[in-house]
Coordinates of C-alpha atoms in Angstrom, one line a residue:
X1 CA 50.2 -95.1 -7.5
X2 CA 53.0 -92.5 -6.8
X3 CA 52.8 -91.8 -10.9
X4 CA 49.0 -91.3 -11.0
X5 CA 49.9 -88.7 -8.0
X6 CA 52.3 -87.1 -10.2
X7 CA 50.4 -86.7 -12.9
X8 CA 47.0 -85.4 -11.2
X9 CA 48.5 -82.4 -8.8
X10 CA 50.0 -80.3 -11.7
X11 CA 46.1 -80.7 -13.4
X12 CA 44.9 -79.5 -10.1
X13 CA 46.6 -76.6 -9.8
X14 CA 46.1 -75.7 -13.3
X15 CA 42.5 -76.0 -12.5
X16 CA 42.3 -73.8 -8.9
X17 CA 44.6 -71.1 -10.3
X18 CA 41.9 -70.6 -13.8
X19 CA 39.3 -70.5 -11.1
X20 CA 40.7 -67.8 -9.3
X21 CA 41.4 -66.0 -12.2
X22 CA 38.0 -66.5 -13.5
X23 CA 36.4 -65.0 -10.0
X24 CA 38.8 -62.0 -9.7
X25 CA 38.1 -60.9 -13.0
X26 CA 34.3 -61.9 -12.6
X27 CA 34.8 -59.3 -9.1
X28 CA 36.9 -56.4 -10.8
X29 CA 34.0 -56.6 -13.7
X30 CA 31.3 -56.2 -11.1
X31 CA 32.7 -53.0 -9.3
X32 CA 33.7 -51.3 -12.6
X33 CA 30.2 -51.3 -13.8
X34 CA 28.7 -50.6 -10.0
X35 CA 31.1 -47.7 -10.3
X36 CA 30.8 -46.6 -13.9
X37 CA 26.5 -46.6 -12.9
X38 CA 27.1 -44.3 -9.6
X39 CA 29.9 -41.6 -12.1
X40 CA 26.6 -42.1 -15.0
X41 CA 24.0 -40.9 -12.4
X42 CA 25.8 -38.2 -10.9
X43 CA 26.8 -36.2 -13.9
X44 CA 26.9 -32.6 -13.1
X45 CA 24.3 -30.4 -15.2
X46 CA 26.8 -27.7 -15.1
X47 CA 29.3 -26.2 -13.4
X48 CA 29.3 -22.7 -11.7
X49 CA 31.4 -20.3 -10.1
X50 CA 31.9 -21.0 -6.4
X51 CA 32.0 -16.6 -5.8
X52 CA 29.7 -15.6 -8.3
X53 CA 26.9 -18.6 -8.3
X54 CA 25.3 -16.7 -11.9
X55 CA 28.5 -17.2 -13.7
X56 CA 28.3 -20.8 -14.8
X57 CA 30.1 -23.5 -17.1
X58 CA 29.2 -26.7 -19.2
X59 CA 32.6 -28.4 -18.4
X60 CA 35.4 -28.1 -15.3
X61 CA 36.5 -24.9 -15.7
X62 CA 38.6 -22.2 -12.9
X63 CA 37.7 -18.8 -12.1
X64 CA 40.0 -15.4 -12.3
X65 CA 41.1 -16.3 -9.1
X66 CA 42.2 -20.4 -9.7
X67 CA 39.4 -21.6 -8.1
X68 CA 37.5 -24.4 -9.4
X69 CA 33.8 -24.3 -10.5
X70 CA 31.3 -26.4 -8.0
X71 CA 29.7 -29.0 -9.7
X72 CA 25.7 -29.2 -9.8
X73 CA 23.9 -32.1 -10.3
X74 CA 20.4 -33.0 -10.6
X75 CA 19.8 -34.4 -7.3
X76 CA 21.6 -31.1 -5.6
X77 CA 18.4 -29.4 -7.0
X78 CA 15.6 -31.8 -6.8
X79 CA 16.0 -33.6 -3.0
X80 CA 12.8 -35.3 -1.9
X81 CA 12.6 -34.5 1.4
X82 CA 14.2 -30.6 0.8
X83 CA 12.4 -27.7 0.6
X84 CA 12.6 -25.8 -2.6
X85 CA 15.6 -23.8 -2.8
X86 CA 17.9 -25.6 0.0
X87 CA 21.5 -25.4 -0.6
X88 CA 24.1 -27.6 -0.3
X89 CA 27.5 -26.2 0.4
X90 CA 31.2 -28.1 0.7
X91 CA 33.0 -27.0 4.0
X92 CA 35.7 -25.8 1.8
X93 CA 33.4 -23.6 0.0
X94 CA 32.0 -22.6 3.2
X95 CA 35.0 -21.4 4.4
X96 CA 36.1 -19.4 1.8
X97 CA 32.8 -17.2 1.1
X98 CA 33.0 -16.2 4.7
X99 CA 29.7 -18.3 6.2
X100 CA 28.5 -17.1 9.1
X101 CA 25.7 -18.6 11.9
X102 CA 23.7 -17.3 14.9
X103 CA 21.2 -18.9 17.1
X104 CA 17.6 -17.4 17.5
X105 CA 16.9 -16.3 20.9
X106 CA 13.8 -15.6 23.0
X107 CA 14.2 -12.4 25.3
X108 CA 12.8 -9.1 25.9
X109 CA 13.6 -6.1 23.8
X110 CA 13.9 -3.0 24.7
X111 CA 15.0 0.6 23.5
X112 CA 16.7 4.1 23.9
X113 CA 15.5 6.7 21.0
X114 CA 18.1 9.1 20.6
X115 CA 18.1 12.8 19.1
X116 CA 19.3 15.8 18.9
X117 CA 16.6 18.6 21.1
X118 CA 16.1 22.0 21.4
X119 CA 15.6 23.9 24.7
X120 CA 12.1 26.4 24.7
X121 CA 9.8 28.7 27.0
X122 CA 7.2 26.1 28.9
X123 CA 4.4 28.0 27.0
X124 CA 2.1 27.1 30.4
X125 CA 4.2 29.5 32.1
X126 CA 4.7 32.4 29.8
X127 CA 3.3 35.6 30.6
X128 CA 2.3 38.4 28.2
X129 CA 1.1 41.5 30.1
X130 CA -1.1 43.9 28.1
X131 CA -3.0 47.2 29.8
X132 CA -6.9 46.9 30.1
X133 CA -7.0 50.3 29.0
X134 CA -5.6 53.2 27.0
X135 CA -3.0 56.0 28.9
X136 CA 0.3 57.2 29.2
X137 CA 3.4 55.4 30.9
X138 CA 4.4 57.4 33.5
X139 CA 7.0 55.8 35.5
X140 CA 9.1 52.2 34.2
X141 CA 10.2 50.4 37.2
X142 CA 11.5 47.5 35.6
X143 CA 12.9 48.4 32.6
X144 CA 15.8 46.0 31.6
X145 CA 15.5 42.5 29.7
X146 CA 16.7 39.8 31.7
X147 CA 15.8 40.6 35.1
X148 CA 14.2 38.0 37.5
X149 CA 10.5 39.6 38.6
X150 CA 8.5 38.1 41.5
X151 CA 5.3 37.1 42.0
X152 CA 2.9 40.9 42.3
X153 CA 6.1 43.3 41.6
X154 CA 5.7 46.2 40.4
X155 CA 6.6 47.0 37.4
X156 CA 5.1 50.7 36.2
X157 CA 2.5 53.1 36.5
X158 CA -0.2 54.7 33.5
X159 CA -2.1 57.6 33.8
X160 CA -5.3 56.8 32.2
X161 CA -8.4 58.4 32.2
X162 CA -10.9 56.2 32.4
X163 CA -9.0 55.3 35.5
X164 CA -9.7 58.4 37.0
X165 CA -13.2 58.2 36.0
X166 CA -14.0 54.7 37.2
X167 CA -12.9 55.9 40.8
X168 CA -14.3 58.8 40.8
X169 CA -18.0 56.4 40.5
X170 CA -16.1 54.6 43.2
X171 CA -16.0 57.1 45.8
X172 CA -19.4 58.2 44.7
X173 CA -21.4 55.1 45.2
X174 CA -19.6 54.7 48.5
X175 CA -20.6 57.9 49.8
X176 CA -24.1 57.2 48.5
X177 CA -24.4 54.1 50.4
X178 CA -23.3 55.7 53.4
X179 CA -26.5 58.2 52.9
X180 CA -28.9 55.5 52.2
X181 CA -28.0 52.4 54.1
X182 CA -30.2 53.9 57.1
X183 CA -33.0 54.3 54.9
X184 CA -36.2 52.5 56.0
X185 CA -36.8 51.3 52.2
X186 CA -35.1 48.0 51.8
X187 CA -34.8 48.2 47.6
X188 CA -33.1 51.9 48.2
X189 CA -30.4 50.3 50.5
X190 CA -30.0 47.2 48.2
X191 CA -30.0 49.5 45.2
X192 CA -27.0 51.1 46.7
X193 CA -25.2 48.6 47.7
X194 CA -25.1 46.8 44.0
X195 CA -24.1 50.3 43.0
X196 CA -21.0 50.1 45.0
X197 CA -20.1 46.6 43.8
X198 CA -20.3 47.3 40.7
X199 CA -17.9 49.9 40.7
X200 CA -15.8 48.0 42.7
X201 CA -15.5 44.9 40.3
X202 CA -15.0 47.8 37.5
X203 CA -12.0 48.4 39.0
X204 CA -10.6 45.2 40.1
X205 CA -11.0 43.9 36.3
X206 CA -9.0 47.3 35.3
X207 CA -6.4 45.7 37.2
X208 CA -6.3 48.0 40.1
X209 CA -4.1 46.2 42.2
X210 CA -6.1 45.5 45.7
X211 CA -3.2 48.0 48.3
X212 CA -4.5 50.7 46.0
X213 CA -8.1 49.5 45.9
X214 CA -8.0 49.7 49.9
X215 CA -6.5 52.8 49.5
X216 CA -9.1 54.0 47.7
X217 CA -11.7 53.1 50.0
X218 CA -10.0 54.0 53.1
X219 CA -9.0 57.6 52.1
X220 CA -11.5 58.2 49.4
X221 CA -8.6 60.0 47.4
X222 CA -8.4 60.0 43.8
X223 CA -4.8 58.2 42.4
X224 CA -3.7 59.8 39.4
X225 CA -1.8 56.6 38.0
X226 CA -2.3 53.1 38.3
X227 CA 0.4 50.6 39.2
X228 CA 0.7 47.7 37.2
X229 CA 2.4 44.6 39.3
X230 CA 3.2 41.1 37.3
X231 CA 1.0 38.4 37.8
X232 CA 3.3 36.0 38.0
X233 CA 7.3 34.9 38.9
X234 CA 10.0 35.0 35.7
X235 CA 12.4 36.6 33.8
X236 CA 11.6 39.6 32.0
X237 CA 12.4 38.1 28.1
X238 CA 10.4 41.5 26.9
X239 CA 9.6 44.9 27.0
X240 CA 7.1 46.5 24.8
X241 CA 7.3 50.1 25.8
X242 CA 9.0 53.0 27.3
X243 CA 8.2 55.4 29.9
X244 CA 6.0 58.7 28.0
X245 CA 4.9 56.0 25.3
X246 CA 1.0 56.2 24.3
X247 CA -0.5 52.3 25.2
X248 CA -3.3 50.5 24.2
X249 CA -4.5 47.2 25.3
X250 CA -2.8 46.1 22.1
X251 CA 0.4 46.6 23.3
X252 CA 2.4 44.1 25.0
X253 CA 3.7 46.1 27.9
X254 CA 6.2 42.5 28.9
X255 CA 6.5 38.9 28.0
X256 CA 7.8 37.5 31.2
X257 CA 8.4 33.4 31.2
X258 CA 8.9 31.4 34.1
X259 CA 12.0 28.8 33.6
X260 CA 11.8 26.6 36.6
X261 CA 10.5 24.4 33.6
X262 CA 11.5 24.2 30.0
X263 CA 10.4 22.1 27.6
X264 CA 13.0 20.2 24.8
X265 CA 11.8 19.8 21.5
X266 CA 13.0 16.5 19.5
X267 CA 12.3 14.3 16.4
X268 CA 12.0 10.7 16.0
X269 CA 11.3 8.9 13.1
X270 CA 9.0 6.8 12.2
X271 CA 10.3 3.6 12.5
X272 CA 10.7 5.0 16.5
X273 CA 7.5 5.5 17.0
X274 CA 5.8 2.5 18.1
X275 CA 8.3 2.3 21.0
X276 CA 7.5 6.0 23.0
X277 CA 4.2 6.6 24.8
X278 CA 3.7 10.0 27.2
X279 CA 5.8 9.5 30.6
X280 CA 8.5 7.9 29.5
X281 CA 11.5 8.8 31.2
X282 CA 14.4 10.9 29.4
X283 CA 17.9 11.9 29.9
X284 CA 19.8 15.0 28.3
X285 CA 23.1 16.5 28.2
X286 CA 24.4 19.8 27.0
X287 CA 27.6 21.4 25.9
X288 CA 26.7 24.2 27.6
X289 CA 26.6 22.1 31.1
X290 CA 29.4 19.6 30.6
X291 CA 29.3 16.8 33.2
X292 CA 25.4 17.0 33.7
X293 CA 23.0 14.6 33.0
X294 CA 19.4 16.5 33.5
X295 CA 16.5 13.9 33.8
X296 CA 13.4 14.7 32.6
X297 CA 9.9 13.0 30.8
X298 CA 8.5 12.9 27.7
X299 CA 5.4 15.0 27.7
X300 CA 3.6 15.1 24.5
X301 CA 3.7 13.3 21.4
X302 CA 2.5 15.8 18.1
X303 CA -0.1 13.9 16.2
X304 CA 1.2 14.7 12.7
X305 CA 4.6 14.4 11.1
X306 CA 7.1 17.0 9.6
X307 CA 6.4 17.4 5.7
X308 CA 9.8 17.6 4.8
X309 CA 12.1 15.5 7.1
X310 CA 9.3 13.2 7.6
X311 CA 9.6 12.4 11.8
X312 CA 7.5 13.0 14.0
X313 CA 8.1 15.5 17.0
X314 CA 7.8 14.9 20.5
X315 CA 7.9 17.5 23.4
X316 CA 9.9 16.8 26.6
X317 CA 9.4 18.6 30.0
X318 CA 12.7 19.2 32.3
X319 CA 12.8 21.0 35.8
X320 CA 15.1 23.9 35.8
X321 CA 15.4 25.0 38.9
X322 CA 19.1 26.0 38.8
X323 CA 18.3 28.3 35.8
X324 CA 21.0 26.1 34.0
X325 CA 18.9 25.4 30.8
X326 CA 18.5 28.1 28.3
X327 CA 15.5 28.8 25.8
X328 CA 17.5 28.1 22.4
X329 CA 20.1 26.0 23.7
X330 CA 20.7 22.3 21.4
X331 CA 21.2 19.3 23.7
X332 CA 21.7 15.3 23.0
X333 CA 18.3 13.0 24.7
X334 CA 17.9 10.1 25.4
X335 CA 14.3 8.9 25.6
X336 CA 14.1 5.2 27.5
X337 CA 11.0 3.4 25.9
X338 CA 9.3 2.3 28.4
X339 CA 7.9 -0.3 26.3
X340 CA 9.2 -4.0 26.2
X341 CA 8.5 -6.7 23.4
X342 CA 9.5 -10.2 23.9
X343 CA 10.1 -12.1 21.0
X344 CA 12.2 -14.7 19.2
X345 CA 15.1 -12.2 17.8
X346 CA 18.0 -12.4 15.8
X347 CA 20.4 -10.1 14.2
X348 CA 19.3 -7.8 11.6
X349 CA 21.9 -8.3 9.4
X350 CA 20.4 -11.9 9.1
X351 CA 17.2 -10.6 7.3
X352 CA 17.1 -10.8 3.5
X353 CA 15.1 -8.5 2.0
X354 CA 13.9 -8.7 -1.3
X355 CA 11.3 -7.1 -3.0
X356 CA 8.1 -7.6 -1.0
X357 CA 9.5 -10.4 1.0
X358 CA 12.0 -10.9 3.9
X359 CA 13.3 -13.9 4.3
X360 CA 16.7 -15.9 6.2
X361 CA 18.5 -18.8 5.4
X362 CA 18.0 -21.8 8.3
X363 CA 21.3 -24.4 8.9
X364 CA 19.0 -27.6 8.6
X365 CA 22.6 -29.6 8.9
X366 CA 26.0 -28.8 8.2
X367 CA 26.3 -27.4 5.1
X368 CA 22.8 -27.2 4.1
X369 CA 20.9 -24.2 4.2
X370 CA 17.1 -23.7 4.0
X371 CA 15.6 -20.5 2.8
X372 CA 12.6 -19.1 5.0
X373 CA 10.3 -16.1 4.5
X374 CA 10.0 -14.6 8.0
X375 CA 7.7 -11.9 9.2
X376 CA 9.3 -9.5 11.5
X377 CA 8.7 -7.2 14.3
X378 CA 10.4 -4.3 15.7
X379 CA 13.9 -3.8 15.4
X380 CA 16.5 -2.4 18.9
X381 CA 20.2 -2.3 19.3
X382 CA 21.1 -4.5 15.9
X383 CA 18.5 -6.9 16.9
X384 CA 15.0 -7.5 14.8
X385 CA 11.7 -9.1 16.3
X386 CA 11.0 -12.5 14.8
X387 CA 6.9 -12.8 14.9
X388 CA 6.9 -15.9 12.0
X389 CA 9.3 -18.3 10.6
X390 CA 11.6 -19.2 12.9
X391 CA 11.8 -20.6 16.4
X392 CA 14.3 -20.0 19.3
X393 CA 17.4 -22.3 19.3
X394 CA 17.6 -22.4 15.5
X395 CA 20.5 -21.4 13.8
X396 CA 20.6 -18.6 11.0
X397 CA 22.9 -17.3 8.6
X398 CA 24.3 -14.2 9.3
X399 CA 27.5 -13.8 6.7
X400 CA 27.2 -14.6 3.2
X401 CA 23.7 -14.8 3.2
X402 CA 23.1 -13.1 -0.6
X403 CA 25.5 -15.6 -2.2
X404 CA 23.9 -18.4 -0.9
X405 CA 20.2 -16.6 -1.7
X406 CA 21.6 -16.5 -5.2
X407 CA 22.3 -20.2 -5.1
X408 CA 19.0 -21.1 -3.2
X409 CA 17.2 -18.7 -6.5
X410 CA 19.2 -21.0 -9.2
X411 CA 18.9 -24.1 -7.8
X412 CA 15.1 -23.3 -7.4
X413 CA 15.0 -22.6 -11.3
X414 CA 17.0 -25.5 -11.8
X415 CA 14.5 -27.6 -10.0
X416 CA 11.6 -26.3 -12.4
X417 CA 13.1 -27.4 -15.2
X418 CA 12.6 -31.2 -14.1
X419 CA 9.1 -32.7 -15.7
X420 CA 7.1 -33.6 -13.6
X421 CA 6.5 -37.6 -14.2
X422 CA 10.3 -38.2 -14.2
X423 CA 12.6 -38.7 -11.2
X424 CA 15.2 -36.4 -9.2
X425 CA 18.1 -36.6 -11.2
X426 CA 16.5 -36.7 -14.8
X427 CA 16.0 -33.1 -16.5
X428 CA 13.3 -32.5 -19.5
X429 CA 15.8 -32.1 -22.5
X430 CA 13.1 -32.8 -25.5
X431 CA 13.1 -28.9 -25.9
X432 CA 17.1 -28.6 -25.1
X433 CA 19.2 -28.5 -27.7
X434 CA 22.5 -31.3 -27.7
X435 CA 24.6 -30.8 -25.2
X436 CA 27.4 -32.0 -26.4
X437 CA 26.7 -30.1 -30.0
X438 CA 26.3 -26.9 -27.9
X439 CA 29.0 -27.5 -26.0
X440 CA 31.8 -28.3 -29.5
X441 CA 29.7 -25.1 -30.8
X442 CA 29.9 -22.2 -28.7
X443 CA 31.6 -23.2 -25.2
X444 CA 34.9 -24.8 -26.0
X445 CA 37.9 -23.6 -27.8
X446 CA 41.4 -25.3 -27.9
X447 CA 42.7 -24.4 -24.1
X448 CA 40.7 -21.9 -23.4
X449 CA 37.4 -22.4 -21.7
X450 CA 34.1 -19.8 -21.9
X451 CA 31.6 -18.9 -18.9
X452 CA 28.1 -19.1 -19.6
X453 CA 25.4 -16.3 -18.0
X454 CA 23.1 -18.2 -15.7
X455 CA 20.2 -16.8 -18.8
X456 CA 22.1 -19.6 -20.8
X457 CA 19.6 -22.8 -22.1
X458 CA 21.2 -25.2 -20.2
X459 CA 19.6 -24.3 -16.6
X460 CA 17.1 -21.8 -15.4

């Protein structure tokens, strides 16, 4: 008994330890070709460079500055539940081309227009006075530019002698009503009086002032000159003639302009204009006035733009009461828009323009980037109205953006080149030529290896 023992343990073991062997190899087999499958599937189409995403590679290869190419496989351009275009980027690589983010917000934009103005005459309040009829200066009471005239000064007398002769038919008609206005015939008395008015009006729209008028009537005595008074409040910024000087009504005797108010010229452009209507309110400051902030509206908007600088001018009305504001002078304005947009915003540097389209890059997950096309609004203070594309609490990219558009545009192409009936991962070669033939042929040399152009057969 004890030598069949013997003699059956040593088989035994022989036995367990060649079934062992048998399933550790039978294991070890297993995972090899699970693993060599998963390296088969995932062999990279090419390799590109990680700052320059055109620059691209058949085998492993390192840029100018030692970094290595990014791999790109089939599946990286060809997801089934990614929209064309979406990119896939390492957090290393993410780091090192400088990626940026921001969230869309919802708020309420708003803006200040600024530009450079220029002070003028409020036309509504510029006086030109010309003589209603021919004569001679006689005296010049106010003859200095510069001087502050009120309201019915006066400012010089003309002989003229139709003067003479209009109240000469003054004094007649009123000594003929006197006669007649007695008379028992009603039409004689009525005749006379419409004589008399008329010769009265004849002289009020010569400008006879109404003391000499009274005058006139009072004394019935003949005034040689006529005084000419201003019609209205200013400062004399003109004078047309001297005293002996020959007049007609052609002449400009003064241009007298009232600056309690001055207008400001300015331009905006045209991007501006949607945000200004009439009323808004407007600050200036001058260096003429240091320290003063003069507050003012916007009065009129011009309905064409400037030919050659291509804005669009605006006219702002400031009280000047102080007399601190000069025709001529240049001063910084601020117009506040009155007008408010709200809107789903983000910053303009986001925005990827190209061609006839704008689009942004969304962070569907870290490290994977979906490219949009957006339709946008207005833009204020670094900040662009979103009206399509993207909601509020999305996240954008901000940094970086053109290199990944650049990835987003060859991974697109690289996606195109897949037919159709096949699956993610398998690309159309029947009108490739050999990779590995192109690859001996042109692209590898003993230690040395050759960047392809992204124009290159092997990918779009």
């Amino acid at each position: 008994m004890n030598k069949s023992l013997i003699i059956a343990a040593p088989l035994l073991l022989a036995v367990g330890l060649s079934g062992g062997y048998w399933l550790a190899t039978r294991h070890q087999s297993e995972t090899q070709n699970a693993a060599s499958s998963t390296t088969t599937s995932k062999i990279p189409l090419f390799y590109r460079s990680p700052m320059n995403p055109s620059v691209t590679s058949p085998v492993p290869a390192k840029d100018a500055m030692g970094m290595d190419y990014v791999p790109v496989y089939a599946d990286d351009s060809n997801g089934a539940t990614s929209p064309s275009g979406t990119v896939k980027i390492d957090p290393v690589t993410e780091q090192n081309i400088g990626v940026r983010t921001a969230v869309a917000t919802q708020e309420t934009l708003s803006h200040i227009i600024r530009a450079v103005g220029r002070v003028a005459y409020d036309e509504e309040k510029l006086v030109r006075l010309h003589p209603k009829t021919e004569g001679w200066i006689e005296t010049l009471r106010v003859d200095k530019t510069g001087e502050w005239v009120k309201k019915d000064d006066d400012l010089l007398s003309i002989y003229s002698p139709q003067l003479v002769v209009s109240q000469q038919e003054y004094i007649l008609a009123l000594n003929n009503l006197k006669a007649l206005e007695n008379s028992p015939i009603e039409d004689i008395r009525r005749g006379a009086e419409e004589l008399l008015n008329s010769s009265r009006e004849r002289l009020k729209l010569l400008d006879v002032p109404p003391h000499q008028l009274h005058d006139l009537t009072r004394t019935h005595q003949i005034k040689k000159s006529l005084h000419i008074h201003t019609p209205a409040a200013g400062i004399v910024m003109n004078i047309g003639a001297r005293e002996g000087q020959y007049v007609t009504p052609a002449t400009e005797l003064y241009m007298i302009a009232d600056l309690s108010t001055v207008w400001v010229y300015a331009d905006i452009y045209e991007y501006e204009l949607p945000w200004v209507k009439v009323g808004d309110p407007v600050e200036m400051q001058l260096a003429g006035v240091p320290g003063r902030t003069f507050k003012g509206h916007l009065a009129y908007i011009y309905p064409y733009a400037e030919p050659k600088t291509r804005s669009i001018k605006v006219r702002l009305a400031f009280d000047n009461s102080e007399l601190l504001l000069k025709p001529d002078m240049y001063a910084q304005v601020a117009i506040m828009a009155s007008r408010q947009l709200k809107a789903v915003t983000l910053p303009s540097e986001a925005i990827v323009r190209s061609g006839t389209r704008e689009q942004v890059f969304v962070m569907r997950a870290p490290g994977k980037f979906e490219p949009r096309p957006v339709t946008v609004g207005l833009t204020s203070n670094g900040r662009v109205a979103v009206l399509e594309g993207v909601k509020a609490g999305e996240e954008v990219v901000t940094s970086a953006q053109f290199l990944i558009d650049s990835e987003s545009k060859l991974r697109e192409a690289t996606a195109k080149m897949f037919a159709p009936d096949q699956p993610a991962g398998r690309m159309n070669t029947s009108s490739m030529p050999n990779r590995q033939e192109s690859n001996n042929a042109d692209h590898r040399t003993e230690g040395k290896v050759t960047p392809v152009q992204q124009g290159d057969h092997r990918h779009d």
